[in-house]
Structure formats: C-alpha cells, structure tokens
Amino acid sequence: MYYGAIKEVDIADGEGVRVSLFVSGCRNCCKGCFQKETWNFCYGRIFTEDTEEHILTALAPDFIAGLSVLGGEPFEEENQAVLAPFLERVRAIYPGKDIWCFTGYIYDRDLKPSTGRKHTEFTDRMLSCIDVLVDGPFIEEQKDISLQFRGSRNQRILHLKDGDIIPWPGSCPASS
C-alpha cells in the first residue's frame, strides 16, 4: 500500500487533535474530488514498518485524540489487507484513542458480509477497530462547506458500536 500524506497534527478530519493517514488508491473517482492525485494506487510513498512506527509515535502525546484514515480509499481491497493489522495494532497500543475512517463506500451496503461489493476477509477486522465511519461518495451537486467532517450532504457520520449504526446528529439517513 502507498500513502500520500501523514498529518501529525490535524483538526479537520475528526474530533480533537488527530494524526491523519491519507492512503493512496481509489476506484470511486468522485467528480469534484479535492485529492485526485490519491486515486493512483502508487501515489506517494510505500507504507512500511517504519511508517507504522512513525504514526504510532505521533499518536503518543496525551493531546492527540486519535487516528483518522482517509484517502484515496481505505476500503479498496489492496488497502484493507494492510490497514486491518495496522488498525488492530493502533487499537491495542492506544485503547483510549479513537479511530475515524472516511470512505466513499456505503457502510450498510458496500461493506456488508457476503453481499457487500467491498467486503473482504479484512473488512470486519477494520470495522471492529473503527469508532467513527464517515461513509458515502462525495457528490459535487450536494457539496456543502457548512457540514462538519464531510463534504456533501449525502455523506453520513456513523458511530459504530456493537454492529449498530448510530448516526451523528445532523447526518443523513441511510443511503441506498
């Protein structure tokens, strides 16, 4: 897996001060995407053990609330294989910090076991580590810069707990 950037102090991609990892590779190719360069699966640098250690060190300070994983697209099959064990490691080392993930896929459609088009052997492992999932493709015609933590009105902010979808206040109802 490649990644385009790591932000060690980020206040835009989740609650509190966060470390954010921007992975490379996306097949959604949303019209109006603000990071088209991350569509390329080979954009940026290779995600290595040293990269993991760098992020884990950046997560250590008490003022860091957690990790955000964005893209590109974290739920592309190639990225899931790398992110699942990494997120498990983050969760084990920092159980008090939350993990946010942003995806252009829809949680209760694309990531479902057996029927989800993006469900792999790693999907459930990733989802079990994620506290907050921002889902849905960016739709340029629904762009709204007043929204918190998302770019278009169709996107949802979901608290994942015990397999239930708990929408963030003000998030859209489930998309189909």
PDB file of C-alpha atoms in Angstrom:
ATOM      1  CA  MET A   1       0.000   0.000   0.000  1.00  0.00           C
ATOM      2  CA  TYR A   2       1.075   3.543  -0.694  1.00  0.00           C
ATOM      3  CA  TYR A   3       0.130   6.674   1.192  1.00  0.00           C
ATOM      4  CA  GLY A   4       0.033  10.286   0.084  1.00  0.00           C
ATOM      5  CA  ALA A   5       0.483  12.066   3.402  1.00  0.00           C
ATOM      6  CA  ILE A   6       0.606  11.814   7.168  1.00  0.00           C
ATOM      7  CA  LYS A   7      -0.581  14.816   9.158  1.00  0.00           C
ATOM      8  CA  GLU A   8       0.770  14.648  12.696  1.00  0.00           C
ATOM      9  CA  VAL A   9      -1.466  17.452  13.972  1.00  0.00           C
ATOM     10  CA  ASP A  10      -4.843  17.572  12.212  1.00  0.00           C
ATOM     11  CA  ILE A  11      -8.006  19.267  13.472  1.00  0.00           C
ATOM     12  CA  ALA A  12     -10.104  18.948  10.297  1.00  0.00           C
ATOM     13  CA  ASP A  13     -10.620  15.188   9.983  1.00  0.00           C
ATOM     14  CA  GLY A  14     -12.385  14.185  13.185  1.00  0.00           C
ATOM     15  CA  GLU A  15     -12.934  15.423  16.703  1.00  0.00           C
ATOM     16  CA  GLY A  16      -9.984  16.808  18.619  1.00  0.00           C
ATOM     17  CA  VAL A  17      -6.367  16.913  17.553  1.00  0.00           C
ATOM     18  CA  ARG A  18      -5.574  13.868  15.449  1.00  0.00           C
ATOM     19  CA  VAL A  19      -2.944  12.070  13.429  1.00  0.00           C
ATOM     20  CA  SER A  20      -4.259  11.516   9.900  1.00  0.00           C
ATOM     21  CA  LEU A  21      -3.102   8.982   7.330  1.00  0.00           C
ATOM     22  CA  PHE A  22      -4.071   9.611   3.704  1.00  0.00           C
ATOM     23  CA  VAL A  23      -3.843   6.302   1.821  1.00  0.00           C
ATOM     24  CA  SER A  24      -3.449   6.054  -1.948  1.00  0.00           C
ATOM     25  CA  GLY A  25      -5.717   4.296  -4.388  1.00  0.00           C
ATOM     26  CA  CYS A  26      -9.375   4.944  -5.135  1.00  0.00           C
ATOM     27  CA  ARG A  27     -11.736   3.492  -7.714  1.00  0.00           C
ATOM     28  CA  ASN A  28     -14.640   5.817  -6.793  1.00  0.00           C
ATOM     29  CA  CYS A  29     -13.110   8.763  -8.693  1.00  0.00           C
ATOM     30  CA  CYS A  30     -15.779  11.171  -7.456  1.00  0.00           C
ATOM     31  CA  LYS A  31     -16.438  14.212  -9.639  1.00  0.00           C
ATOM     32  CA  GLY A  32     -15.014  17.253  -7.828  1.00  0.00           C
ATOM     33  CA  CYS A  33     -12.709  15.225  -5.555  1.00  0.00           C
ATOM     34  CA  PHE A  34     -10.251  17.522  -3.812  1.00  0.00           C
ATOM     35  CA  GLN A  35      -7.476  14.888  -3.842  1.00  0.00           C
ATOM     36  CA  LYS A  36      -7.496  13.370  -7.329  1.00  0.00           C
ATOM     37  CA  GLU A  37      -3.808  12.531  -7.032  1.00  0.00           C
ATOM     38  CA  THR A  38      -4.699   9.898  -4.414  1.00  0.00           C
ATOM     39  CA  TRP A  39      -6.738   7.892  -6.934  1.00  0.00           C
ATOM     40  CA  ASN A  40      -3.437   6.430  -8.170  1.00  0.00           C
ATOM     41  CA  PHE A  41      -2.544   3.340  -6.118  1.00  0.00           C
ATOM     42  CA  CYS A  42       1.181   4.172  -6.442  1.00  0.00           C
ATOM     43  CA  TYR A  43       0.915   7.831  -5.403  1.00  0.00           C
ATOM     44  CA  GLY A  44       3.258   8.952  -2.638  1.00  0.00           C
ATOM     45  CA  ARG A  45       5.356   6.581  -0.565  1.00  0.00           C
ATOM     46  CA  ILE A  46       5.215   2.909   0.323  1.00  0.00           C
ATOM     47  CA  PHE A  47       3.623   2.220   3.706  1.00  0.00           C
ATOM     48  CA  THR A  48       6.327   0.344   5.629  1.00  0.00           C
ATOM     49  CA  GLU A  49       7.032  -0.822   9.162  1.00  0.00           C
ATOM     50  CA  ASP A  50       8.907   2.472   9.642  1.00  0.00           C
ATOM     51  CA  THR A  51       5.770   4.340   8.550  1.00  0.00           C
ATOM     52  CA  GLU A  52       3.745   2.427  11.150  1.00  0.00           C
ATOM     53  CA  GLU A  53       6.277   3.284  13.857  1.00  0.00           C
ATOM     54  CA  HIS A  54       6.225   6.944  12.821  1.00  0.00           C
ATOM     55  CA  ILE A  55       2.421   7.073  13.172  1.00  0.00           C
ATOM     56  CA  LEU A  56       2.448   5.181  16.479  1.00  0.00           C
ATOM     57  CA  THR A  57       4.984   7.649  17.872  1.00  0.00           C
ATOM     58  CA  ALA A  58       2.920  10.598  16.614  1.00  0.00           C
ATOM     59  CA  LEU A  59      -0.148   9.161  18.412  1.00  0.00           C
ATOM     60  CA  ALA A  60       1.629   9.022  21.796  1.00  0.00           C
ATOM     61  CA  PRO A  61       1.076  12.558  23.187  1.00  0.00           C
ATOM     62  CA  ASP A  62      -1.899  12.940  25.507  1.00  0.00           C
ATOM     63  CA  PHE A  63      -3.298  15.826  23.450  1.00  0.00           C
ATOM     64  CA  ILE A  64      -3.759  13.545  20.418  1.00  0.00           C
ATOM     65  CA  ALA A  65      -7.367  12.265  20.450  1.00  0.00           C
ATOM     66  CA  GLY A  66      -6.849   9.549  17.869  1.00  0.00           C
ATOM     67  CA  LEU A  67      -6.146   8.434  14.324  1.00  0.00           C
ATOM     68  CA  SER A  68      -8.049   9.328  11.149  1.00  0.00           C
ATOM     69  CA  VAL A  69      -7.667   7.248   7.989  1.00  0.00           C
ATOM     70  CA  LEU A  70      -8.676   8.861   4.712  1.00  0.00           C
ATOM     71  CA  GLY A  71      -7.812   8.594   1.096  1.00  0.00           C
ATOM     72  CA  GLY A  72      -7.750   7.778  -1.556  1.00  0.00           C
ATOM     73  CA  GLU A  73      -9.932   4.982  -0.306  1.00  0.00           C
ATOM     74  CA  PRO A  74      -9.141   2.912   2.801  1.00  0.00           C
ATOM     75  CA  PHE A  75     -11.655   0.211   1.838  1.00  0.00           C
ATOM     76  CA  GLU A  76     -10.111  -0.689  -1.510  1.00  0.00           C
ATOM     77  CA  GLU A  77      -9.188  -4.350  -1.252  1.00  0.00           C
ATOM     78  CA  GLU A  78      -5.449  -3.722  -1.507  1.00  0.00           C
ATOM     79  CA  ASN A  79      -5.561  -1.166   1.289  1.00  0.00           C
ATOM     80  CA  GLN A  80      -7.688  -3.278   3.623  1.00  0.00           C
ATOM     81  CA  ALA A  81      -5.037  -6.013   3.664  1.00  0.00           C
ATOM     82  CA  VAL A  82      -2.508  -3.535   5.095  1.00  0.00           C
ATOM     83  CA  LEU A  83      -4.819  -1.387   7.202  1.00  0.00           C
ATOM     84  CA  ALA A  84      -6.572  -4.199   9.124  1.00  0.00           C
ATOM     85  CA  PRO A  85      -3.468  -5.367  11.025  1.00  0.00           C
ATOM     86  CA  PHE A  86      -2.248  -1.785  11.423  1.00  0.00           C
ATOM     87  CA  LEU A  87      -5.549  -0.595  12.940  1.00  0.00           C
ATOM     88  CA  GLU A  88      -5.551  -3.613  15.272  1.00  0.00           C
ATOM     89  CA  ARG A  89      -2.092  -2.598  16.412  1.00  0.00           C
ATOM     90  CA  VAL A  90      -3.189   1.020  16.978  1.00  0.00           C
ATOM     91  CA  ARG A  91      -6.214  -0.197  18.944  1.00  0.00           C
ATOM     92  CA  ALA A  92      -4.047  -2.497  21.108  1.00  0.00           C
ATOM     93  CA  ILE A  93      -1.412   0.144  21.887  1.00  0.00           C
ATOM     94  CA  TYR A  94      -3.818   3.085  22.296  1.00  0.00           C
ATOM     95  CA  PRO A  95      -7.155   1.715  23.535  1.00  0.00           C
ATOM     96  CA  GLY A  96      -8.183   5.145  24.843  1.00  0.00           C
ATOM     97  CA  LYS A  97      -7.770   6.909  21.485  1.00  0.00           C
ATOM     98  CA  ASP A  98     -10.465   6.755  18.826  1.00  0.00           C
ATOM     99  CA  ILE A  99     -10.144   5.776  15.193  1.00  0.00           C
ATOM    100  CA  TRP A 100     -12.040   7.588  12.452  1.00  0.00           C
ATOM    101  CA  CYS A 101     -12.191   6.344   8.869  1.00  0.00           C
ATOM    102  CA  PHE A 102     -13.537   8.092   5.773  1.00  0.00           C
ATOM    103  CA  THR A 103     -14.862   6.015   2.878  1.00  0.00           C
ATOM    104  CA  GLY A 104     -16.667   6.680  -0.373  1.00  0.00           C
ATOM    105  CA  TYR A 105     -18.433   3.348   0.032  1.00  0.00           C
ATOM    106  CA  ILE A 106     -21.680   2.906   1.955  1.00  0.00           C
ATOM    107  CA  TYR A 107     -21.357   1.001   5.216  1.00  0.00           C
ATOM    108  CA  ASP A 108     -24.642  -0.892   5.196  1.00  0.00           C
ATOM    109  CA  ARG A 109     -24.484  -1.745   1.504  1.00  0.00           C
ATOM    110  CA  ASP A 110     -20.893  -1.997   0.235  1.00  0.00           C
ATOM    111  CA  LEU A 111     -19.162  -3.269   3.381  1.00  0.00           C
ATOM    112  CA  LYS A 112     -21.710  -5.936   4.411  1.00  0.00           C
ATOM    113  CA  PRO A 113     -20.561  -9.547   4.795  1.00  0.00           C
ATOM    114  CA  SER A 114     -21.237 -11.803   1.782  1.00  0.00           C
ATOM    115  CA  THR A 115     -23.171  -9.209  -0.272  1.00  0.00           C
ATOM    116  CA  GLY A 116     -21.046  -6.074   0.012  1.00  0.00           C
ATOM    117  CA  ARG A 117     -19.017  -5.336  -3.095  1.00  0.00           C
ATOM    118  CA  LYS A 118     -16.056  -4.174  -0.982  1.00  0.00           C
ATOM    119  CA  HIS A 119     -16.292  -6.782   1.778  1.00  0.00           C
ATOM    120  CA  THR A 120     -13.112  -8.847   2.025  1.00  0.00           C
ATOM    121  CA  GLU A 121     -11.536 -11.111   4.612  1.00  0.00           C
ATOM    122  CA  PHE A 122     -10.165  -7.916   6.226  1.00  0.00           C
ATOM    123  CA  THR A 123     -13.273  -5.707   6.281  1.00  0.00           C
ATOM    124  CA  ASP A 124     -14.725  -6.899   9.600  1.00  0.00           C
ATOM    125  CA  ARG A 125     -11.314  -6.602  11.242  1.00  0.00           C
ATOM    126  CA  MET A 126     -11.052  -2.994  10.090  1.00  0.00           C
ATOM    127  CA  LEU A 127     -14.608  -2.141  11.110  1.00  0.00           C
ATOM    128  CA  SER A 128     -14.092  -3.646  14.573  1.00  0.00           C
ATOM    129  CA  CYS A 129     -11.316  -1.089  15.160  1.00  0.00           C
ATOM    130  CA  ILE A 130     -13.165   1.946  13.806  1.00  0.00           C
ATOM    131  CA  ASP A 131     -15.120   4.132  16.206  1.00  0.00           C
ATOM    132  CA  VAL A 132     -16.480   6.618  13.673  1.00  0.00           C
ATOM    133  CA  LEU A 133     -17.033   5.952   9.982  1.00  0.00           C
ATOM    134  CA  VAL A 134     -17.805   8.757   7.543  1.00  0.00           C
ATOM    135  CA  ASP A 135     -19.387   7.000   4.572  1.00  0.00           C
ATOM    136  CA  GLY A 136     -20.716   7.755   1.121  1.00  0.00           C
ATOM    137  CA  PRO A 137     -19.230   9.136  -2.067  1.00  0.00           C
ATOM    138  CA  PHE A 138     -18.575  12.829  -2.462  1.00  0.00           C
ATOM    139  CA  ILE A 139     -21.352  14.206  -4.688  1.00  0.00           C
ATOM    140  CA  GLU A 140     -20.372  17.551  -6.122  1.00  0.00           C
ATOM    141  CA  GLU A 141     -24.001  18.604  -6.624  1.00  0.00           C
ATOM    142  CA  GLN A 142     -24.578  18.085  -2.874  1.00  0.00           C
ATOM    143  CA  LYS A 143     -21.392  19.863  -1.776  1.00  0.00           C
ATOM    144  CA  ASP A 144     -21.940  21.827   1.427  1.00  0.00           C
ATOM    145  CA  ILE A 145     -18.971  23.535   3.090  1.00  0.00           C
ATOM    146  CA  SER A 146     -21.015  24.126   6.255  1.00  0.00           C
ATOM    147  CA  LEU A 147     -21.078  20.403   7.089  1.00  0.00           C
ATOM    148  CA  GLN A 148     -18.832  19.133   9.841  1.00  0.00           C
ATOM    149  CA  PHE A 149     -16.304  16.424   8.822  1.00  0.00           C
ATOM    150  CA  ARG A 150     -17.846  15.731   5.405  1.00  0.00           C
ATOM    151  CA  GLY A 151     -18.069  17.392   2.023  1.00  0.00           C
ATOM    152  CA  SER A 152     -21.531  16.584   0.653  1.00  0.00           C
ATOM    153  CA  ARG A 153     -24.986  16.216   2.184  1.00  0.00           C
ATOM    154  CA  ASN A 154     -25.346  12.528   1.287  1.00  0.00           C
ATOM    155  CA  GLN A 155     -22.392  11.518   3.466  1.00  0.00           C
ATOM    156  CA  ARG A 156     -23.034  10.174   6.946  1.00  0.00           C
ATOM    157  CA  ILE A 157     -21.051  10.223  10.163  1.00  0.00           C
ATOM    158  CA  LEU A 158     -21.665   6.883  11.880  1.00  0.00           C
ATOM    159  CA  HIS A 159     -20.682   5.756  15.347  1.00  0.00           C
ATOM    160  CA  LEU A 160     -20.052   2.020  15.028  1.00  0.00           C
ATOM    161  CA  LYS A 161     -20.990   0.219  18.206  1.00  0.00           C
ATOM    162  CA  ASP A 162     -21.884  -3.445  18.629  1.00  0.00           C
ATOM    163  CA  GLY A 163     -22.620  -3.677  14.899  1.00  0.00           C
ATOM    164  CA  ASP A 164     -25.262  -0.938  15.078  1.00  0.00           C
ATOM    165  CA  ILE A 165     -25.237   2.263  13.051  1.00  0.00           C
ATOM    166  CA  ILE A 166     -25.648   5.250  15.338  1.00  0.00           C
ATOM    167  CA  PRO A 167     -25.858   8.384  13.167  1.00  0.00           C
ATOM    168  CA  TRP A 168     -24.069  11.523  14.236  1.00  0.00           C
ATOM    169  CA  PRO A 169     -26.564  14.306  14.984  1.00  0.00           C
ATOM    170  CA  GLY A 170     -27.399  16.006  11.707  1.00  0.00           C
ATOM    171  CA  SER A 171     -26.198  13.148   9.485  1.00  0.00           C
ATOM    172  CA  CYS A 172     -28.309  11.956   6.592  1.00  0.00           C
ATOM    173  CA  PRO A 173     -30.436   8.826   6.861  1.00  0.00           C
ATOM    174  CA  ALA A 174     -29.118   5.619   5.310  1.00  0.00           C
ATOM    175  CA  SER A 175     -28.426   5.857   1.602  1.00  0.00           C
ATOM    176  CA  SER A 176     -29.342   3.127  -0.807  1.00  0.00           C
TER     177      SER A 176
END
